[in-house]
Amino acid sequence: MVAPIFPKSITADKNARVLTVIWNDEHNSQYPFGLLRAACPCAECRGGHENMRSEPDPDVFSVRMAESPATKIRNVEAVGSYALTIEWEDGHHFGIYNWRYLRLLCPCPICREK
Amino acid sequence: MIRRNFSPLVLAVSIGLAIALLGAIFAIIWSSLPQGETQLMPTPILTVIPAPTATLTPSVSPISLTPSATSTLMVGGTGNEIQVGVYVQITGTGGDGLRLRAGPGTENEPIFLGREAEVFLVKDGPKEGSGYTWFFLEAPYDTTRSGWAVANYLQVIASNEP
Ligand SMILES: [Zn+2]
Ligand SMILES: [Zn+2]
């Protein structure tokens, strides 16, 4: 069994518009808010349940989002101990980012090489 | 004789018992699951740094998005015409996104769904079709992510982008 991966700390910096996650393996992930919105895993954003996958859509990394209420985080909350949910300034709040999904979404060069 | 009369009842009772037992087992598994998880994965420390504070947190360095002093800086004001060479963002789709099509008209195949707030460079247009005005858009970092979009859901963003 693979050791479970989970965040030790999550910091949403509304000023820098970056969400920083420090993982239990010490990896440091920095997610621009726009990437998190582009990768919103909810049914509405993924175009219905038939398109829902447990992995991020590869093209989210080439999506560039403008600064707008849709890419501004209002609040971040933990969902139990397995996921994160983000409430956006435009009222959208249905996406549940589980730790695995969030880690696969890490935009750092090391993770993107894999 | 007696056994024959009783056997359906016995059967029903035993089935009922089995269902109840299974239910109880599931209930125990369900209730114990979250606790087991909690022990393995403690809830992380969650911090939300509010935006209005002027000081930038030095520990967090900006990556691909340029932070701006005010949030309204990047969005173009009134009188910004959509034209070839400007950057536009998809806006007003209520989170549904906007279809980018193979040609300027609703009869053309949708190629992909542009996302609310996604930024594109205008490469061609305007063209009229199906009662709408269309522009050919291309993603700044992925030229294969391109297609025709109706002007109704596009908003010009500042020209120094990105
Ligand atoms: Zn969503
Ligand atoms: Zn990474």
Short mmCIF file of N, CA and C in Angstrom, two decimals, chain A residues 1-106:
data_model
loop_
_atom_site.label_atom_id
_atom_site.label_comp_id
_atom_site.label_asym_id
_atom_site.label_seq_id
_atom_site.Cartn_x
_atom_site.Cartn_y
_atom_site.Cartn_z
N MET A 1 0.84 -1.20 0.00
CA MET A 1 0.00 0.00 0.00
C MET A 1 0.87 1.25 0.00
N VAL A 2 0.49 2.20 -0.85
CA VAL A 2 1.23 3.46 -0.94
C VAL A 2 0.87 4.33 0.26
N ALA A 3 1.86 4.94 0.84
CA ALA A 3 1.61 5.82 1.98
C ALA A 3 0.69 6.96 1.56
N PRO A 4 -0.32 7.23 2.35
CA PRO A 4 -1.26 8.28 1.93
C PRO A 4 -0.59 9.65 1.93
N ILE A 5 -0.97 10.43 0.92
CA ILE A 5 -0.41 11.76 0.82
C ILE A 5 -1.46 12.75 1.29
N PHE A 6 -1.07 13.67 2.15
CA PHE A 6 -2.03 14.66 2.64
C PHE A 6 -1.28 15.95 2.98
N PRO A 7 -1.98 17.06 2.97
CA PRO A 7 -1.30 18.33 3.24
C PRO A 7 -1.08 18.54 4.73
N LYS A 8 0.06 19.15 5.03
CA LYS A 8 0.31 19.54 6.41
C LYS A 8 -0.26 20.93 6.65
N SER A 9 -0.15 21.76 5.60
CA SER A 9 -0.74 23.09 5.73
C SER A 9 -1.21 23.59 4.38
N ILE A 10 -2.24 24.40 4.41
CA ILE A 10 -2.80 24.99 3.20
C ILE A 10 -2.96 26.48 3.46
N THR A 11 -2.39 27.28 2.59
CA THR A 11 -2.50 28.73 2.76
C THR A 11 -3.04 29.35 1.49
N ALA A 12 -4.16 30.02 1.60
CA ALA A 12 -4.71 30.73 0.45
C ALA A 12 -4.34 32.20 0.58
N ASP A 13 -3.46 32.66 -0.26
CA ASP A 13 -3.04 34.06 -0.21
C ASP A 13 -3.83 34.84 -1.26
N LYS A 14 -4.82 35.57 -0.78
CA LYS A 14 -5.70 36.31 -1.70
C LYS A 14 -4.96 37.46 -2.37
N ASN A 15 -3.87 37.87 -1.74
CA ASN A 15 -3.09 38.98 -2.29
C ASN A 15 -2.26 38.53 -3.48
N ALA A 16 -1.51 37.46 -3.27
CA ALA A 16 -0.69 36.91 -4.35
C ALA A 16 -1.52 36.03 -5.27
N ARG A 17 -2.73 35.71 -4.87
CA ARG A 17 -3.65 34.85 -5.63
C ARG A 17 -3.03 33.48 -5.88
N VAL A 18 -2.42 32.98 -4.83
CA VAL A 18 -1.77 31.67 -4.90
C VAL A 18 -2.17 30.86 -3.67
N LEU A 19 -2.50 29.61 -3.90
CA LEU A 19 -2.78 28.69 -2.81
C LEU A 19 -1.54 27.82 -2.63
N THR A 20 -0.98 27.84 -1.43
CA THR A 20 0.23 27.07 -1.16
C THR A 20 -0.11 25.86 -0.30
N VAL A 21 0.32 24.71 -0.75
CA VAL A 21 0.10 23.48 0.02
C VAL A 21 1.46 22.88 0.35
N ILE A 22 1.68 22.62 1.63
CA ILE A 22 2.88 21.88 2.04
C ILE A 22 2.40 20.48 2.41
N TRP A 23 2.96 19.50 1.70
CA TRP A 23 2.51 18.12 1.84
C TRP A 23 3.30 17.38 2.91
N ASN A 24 2.78 16.24 3.32
CA ASN A 24 3.46 15.44 4.35
C ASN A 24 4.80 14.87 3.86
N ASP A 25 5.03 14.90 2.54
CA ASP A 25 6.35 14.48 2.03
C ASP A 25 7.25 15.69 1.78
N GLU A 26 6.84 16.84 2.33
CA GLU A 26 7.58 18.11 2.27
C GLU A 26 7.52 18.79 0.90
N HIS A 27 6.82 18.19 -0.04
CA HIS A 27 6.68 18.87 -1.33
C HIS A 27 5.84 20.13 -1.13
N ASN A 28 6.23 21.18 -1.84
CA ASN A 28 5.56 22.47 -1.73
C ASN A 28 4.88 22.78 -3.05
N SER A 29 3.56 22.84 -3.04
CA SER A 29 2.82 23.12 -4.27
C SER A 29 2.23 24.53 -4.20
N GLN A 30 2.37 25.25 -5.31
CA GLN A 30 1.80 26.59 -5.36
C GLN A 30 0.85 26.67 -6.55
N TYR A 31 -0.41 26.86 -6.23
CA TYR A 31 -1.45 26.86 -7.26
C TYR A 31 -1.97 28.28 -7.49
N PRO A 32 -1.78 28.81 -8.70
CA PRO A 32 -2.44 30.08 -8.98
C PRO A 32 -3.96 29.86 -8.91
N PHE A 33 -4.68 30.85 -8.39
CA PHE A 33 -6.14 30.70 -8.24
C PHE A 33 -6.80 30.32 -9.57
N GLY A 34 -6.31 30.91 -10.66
CA GLY A 34 -6.91 30.64 -11.97
C GLY A 34 -6.82 29.17 -12.36
N LEU A 35 -5.71 28.54 -11.99
CA LEU A 35 -5.55 27.11 -12.29
C LEU A 35 -6.57 26.29 -11.50
N LEU A 36 -6.75 26.65 -10.24
CA LEU A 36 -7.71 25.93 -9.40
C LEU A 36 -9.13 26.06 -9.95
N ARG A 37 -9.45 27.25 -10.46
CA ARG A 37 -10.80 27.43 -11.01
C ARG A 37 -10.94 26.65 -12.32
N ALA A 38 -9.90 26.73 -13.16
CA ALA A 38 -9.95 26.00 -14.44
C ALA A 38 -10.10 24.50 -14.20
N ALA A 39 -9.52 24.03 -13.10
CA ALA A 39 -9.54 22.60 -12.81
C ALA A 39 -10.65 22.21 -11.85
N CYS A 40 -11.60 23.12 -11.64
CA CYS A 40 -12.71 22.82 -10.69
C CYS A 40 -13.30 21.45 -11.03
N PRO A 41 -13.29 20.54 -10.06
CA PRO A 41 -13.72 19.17 -10.37
C PRO A 41 -15.22 18.94 -10.28
N CYS A 42 -16.03 19.98 -10.15
CA CYS A 42 -17.48 19.74 -9.99
C CYS A 42 -18.10 19.31 -11.32
N ALA A 43 -19.28 18.72 -11.23
CA ALA A 43 -19.96 18.17 -12.42
C ALA A 43 -20.24 19.27 -13.45
N GLU A 44 -20.64 20.43 -12.95
CA GLU A 44 -20.98 21.54 -13.84
C GLU A 44 -19.76 21.96 -14.67
N CYS A 45 -18.62 22.08 -14.02
CA CYS A 45 -17.42 22.54 -14.72
C CYS A 45 -16.80 21.44 -15.58
N ARG A 46 -17.03 20.20 -15.22
CA ARG A 46 -16.46 19.10 -16.01
C ARG A 46 -17.41 18.65 -17.11
N GLY A 47 -18.51 19.36 -17.28
CA GLY A 47 -19.45 19.05 -18.36
C GLY A 47 -20.25 17.78 -18.10
N GLY A 48 -20.68 17.62 -16.87
CA GLY A 48 -21.54 16.48 -16.54
C GLY A 48 -20.78 15.31 -15.98
N HIS A 49 -21.51 14.43 -15.33
CA HIS A 49 -20.87 13.32 -14.60
C HIS A 49 -20.12 12.35 -15.50
N GLU A 50 -20.55 12.22 -16.75
CA GLU A 50 -19.89 11.26 -17.63
C GLU A 50 -18.46 11.69 -17.98
N ASN A 51 -18.20 13.01 -17.78
CA ASN A 51 -16.84 13.49 -18.06
C ASN A 51 -15.98 13.59 -16.79
N MET A 52 -16.55 13.16 -15.66
CA MET A 52 -15.82 13.29 -14.41
C MET A 52 -14.74 12.22 -14.35
N ARG A 53 -13.53 12.68 -14.13
CA ARG A 53 -12.41 11.75 -13.95
C ARG A 53 -11.76 12.10 -12.63
N SER A 54 -10.98 11.17 -12.13
CA SER A 54 -10.34 11.45 -10.85
C SER A 54 -9.02 12.20 -11.07
N GLU A 55 -8.65 12.37 -12.32
CA GLU A 55 -7.42 13.11 -12.61
C GLU A 55 -7.76 14.46 -13.26
N PRO A 56 -6.88 15.46 -13.07
CA PRO A 56 -7.17 16.74 -13.71
C PRO A 56 -7.09 16.61 -15.23
N ASP A 57 -7.95 17.37 -15.89
CA ASP A 57 -7.96 17.46 -17.34
C ASP A 57 -6.61 18.05 -17.77
N PRO A 58 -5.84 17.36 -18.64
CA PRO A 58 -4.49 17.87 -18.97
C PRO A 58 -4.50 19.30 -19.54
N ASP A 59 -5.60 19.70 -20.17
CA ASP A 59 -5.54 21.04 -20.78
C ASP A 59 -5.75 22.18 -19.78
N VAL A 60 -6.01 21.86 -18.51
CA VAL A 60 -6.12 22.97 -17.54
C VAL A 60 -4.81 23.73 -17.40
N PHE A 61 -3.71 23.06 -17.73
CA PHE A 61 -2.41 23.71 -17.57
C PHE A 61 -2.14 24.73 -18.67
N SER A 62 -2.90 24.64 -19.77
CA SER A 62 -2.71 25.65 -20.82
C SER A 62 -3.82 26.70 -20.79
N VAL A 63 -4.75 26.54 -19.86
CA VAL A 63 -5.82 27.53 -19.73
C VAL A 63 -5.30 28.72 -18.94
N ARG A 64 -5.57 29.89 -19.44
CA ARG A 64 -5.15 31.07 -18.70
C ARG A 64 -6.40 31.85 -18.31
N MET A 65 -6.55 32.12 -17.04
CA MET A 65 -7.75 32.77 -16.55
C MET A 65 -7.45 34.23 -16.20
N ALA A 66 -8.38 35.11 -16.54
CA ALA A 66 -8.23 36.52 -16.18
C ALA A 66 -8.67 36.71 -14.74
N GLU A 67 -8.24 37.82 -14.17
CA GLU A 67 -8.66 38.15 -12.83
C GLU A 67 -10.12 38.60 -12.89
N SER A 68 -10.98 37.85 -12.23
CA SER A 68 -12.41 38.17 -12.23
C SER A 68 -13.00 37.49 -11.00
N PRO A 69 -14.27 37.76 -10.67
CA PRO A 69 -14.86 37.06 -9.51
C PRO A 69 -14.77 35.54 -9.63
N ALA A 70 -14.72 35.04 -10.87
CA ALA A 70 -14.64 33.59 -11.07
C ALA A 70 -13.29 33.02 -10.64
N THR A 71 -12.27 33.88 -10.57
CA THR A 71 -10.94 33.39 -10.20
C THR A 71 -10.47 33.98 -8.87
N LYS A 72 -11.41 34.53 -8.12
CA LYS A 72 -11.07 35.05 -6.78
C LYS A 72 -11.65 34.12 -5.73
N ILE A 73 -10.79 33.69 -4.84
CA ILE A 73 -11.24 32.80 -3.77
C ILE A 73 -11.84 33.63 -2.64
N ARG A 74 -13.07 33.24 -2.24
CA ARG A 74 -13.68 33.89 -1.09
C ARG A 74 -13.29 33.14 0.17
N ASN A 75 -13.35 31.82 0.10
CA ASN A 75 -13.02 31.03 1.29
C ASN A 75 -12.59 29.61 0.89
N VAL A 76 -11.78 29.04 1.74
CA VAL A 76 -11.32 27.66 1.54
C VAL A 76 -11.69 26.87 2.79
N GLU A 77 -12.26 25.70 2.58
CA GLU A 77 -12.64 24.88 3.74
C GLU A 77 -12.20 23.45 3.52
N ALA A 78 -11.85 22.79 4.62
CA ALA A 78 -11.52 21.38 4.53
C ALA A 78 -12.82 20.58 4.51
N VAL A 79 -12.84 19.52 3.71
CA VAL A 79 -13.99 18.61 3.67
C VAL A 79 -13.53 17.36 4.40
N GLY A 80 -14.02 17.19 5.61
CA GLY A 80 -13.54 16.09 6.42
C GLY A 80 -12.03 16.17 6.51
N SER A 81 -11.37 15.05 6.28
CA SER A 81 -9.91 15.07 6.30
C SER A 81 -9.36 14.58 4.98
N TYR A 82 -10.21 14.60 3.94
CA TYR A 82 -9.78 14.03 2.66
C TYR A 82 -9.74 15.03 1.51
N ALA A 83 -10.31 16.20 1.70
CA ALA A 83 -10.42 17.11 0.55
C ALA A 83 -10.57 18.56 0.99
N LEU A 84 -10.61 19.38 -0.02
CA LEU A 84 -10.68 20.82 0.13
C LEU A 84 -11.83 21.30 -0.74
N THR A 85 -12.57 22.29 -0.26
CA THR A 85 -13.55 22.90 -1.13
C THR A 85 -13.32 24.40 -1.15
N ILE A 86 -13.51 24.99 -2.32
CA ILE A 86 -13.22 26.41 -2.50
C ILE A 86 -14.51 27.13 -2.83
N GLU A 87 -14.74 28.23 -2.14
CA GLU A 87 -15.86 29.10 -2.49
C GLU A 87 -15.30 30.29 -3.24
N TRP A 88 -15.84 30.52 -4.44
CA TRP A 88 -15.33 31.60 -5.29
C TRP A 88 -16.19 32.84 -5.15
N GLU A 89 -15.61 33.97 -5.53
CA GLU A 89 -16.31 35.25 -5.41
C GLU A 89 -17.57 35.30 -6.28
N ASP A 90 -17.64 34.52 -7.34
CA ASP A 90 -18.85 34.52 -8.17
C ASP A 90 -19.91 33.57 -7.61
N GLY A 91 -19.67 33.03 -6.44
CA GLY A 91 -20.67 32.19 -5.78
C GLY A 91 -20.51 30.71 -6.04
N HIS A 92 -19.64 30.35 -6.99
CA HIS A 92 -19.43 28.93 -7.31
C HIS A 92 -18.73 28.24 -6.13
N HIS A 93 -19.23 27.07 -5.75
CA HIS A 93 -18.63 26.43 -4.58
C HIS A 93 -18.83 24.92 -4.55
N PHE A 94 -19.02 24.30 -5.70
CA PHE A 94 -19.36 22.88 -5.69
C PHE A 94 -18.17 21.93 -5.86
N GLY A 95 -17.01 22.48 -6.19
CA GLY A 95 -15.86 21.62 -6.46
C GLY A 95 -15.24 21.07 -5.18
N ILE A 96 -15.01 19.77 -5.18
CA ILE A 96 -14.31 19.14 -4.05
C ILE A 96 -12.99 18.59 -4.59
N TYR A 97 -11.91 19.17 -4.10
CA TYR A 97 -10.57 18.79 -4.54
C TYR A 97 -10.00 17.82 -3.52
N ASN A 98 -9.99 16.54 -3.83
CA ASN A 98 -9.40 15.62 -2.86
C ASN A 98 -7.87 15.70 -2.96
N TRP A 99 -7.21 15.18 -1.94
CA TRP A 99 -5.75 15.37 -1.86
C TRP A 99 -5.03 14.82 -3.08
N ARG A 100 -5.50 13.67 -3.56
CA ARG A 100 -4.85 13.05 -4.72
C ARG A 100 -4.98 13.95 -5.95
N TYR A 101 -6.21 14.45 -6.14
CA TYR A 101 -6.48 15.33 -7.28
C TYR A 101 -5.62 16.61 -7.18
N LEU A 102 -5.58 17.15 -5.98
CA LEU A 102 -4.83 18.39 -5.74
C LEU A 102 -3.34 18.18 -6.01
N ARG A 103 -2.83 17.03 -5.60
CA ARG A 103 -1.41 16.77 -5.81
C ARG A 103 -1.11 16.58 -7.31
N LEU A 104 -2.01 15.90 -8.01
CA LEU A 104 -1.84 15.71 -9.46
C LEU A 104 -1.92 17.05 -10.21
N LEU A 105 -2.53 18.01 -9.57
CA LEU A 105 -2.71 19.33 -10.19
C LEU A 105 -1.50 20.24 -9.95
N CYS A 106 -0.54 19.78 -9.16
CA CYS A 106 0.61 20.63 -8.85
C CYS A 106 1.29 21.09 -10.13
#
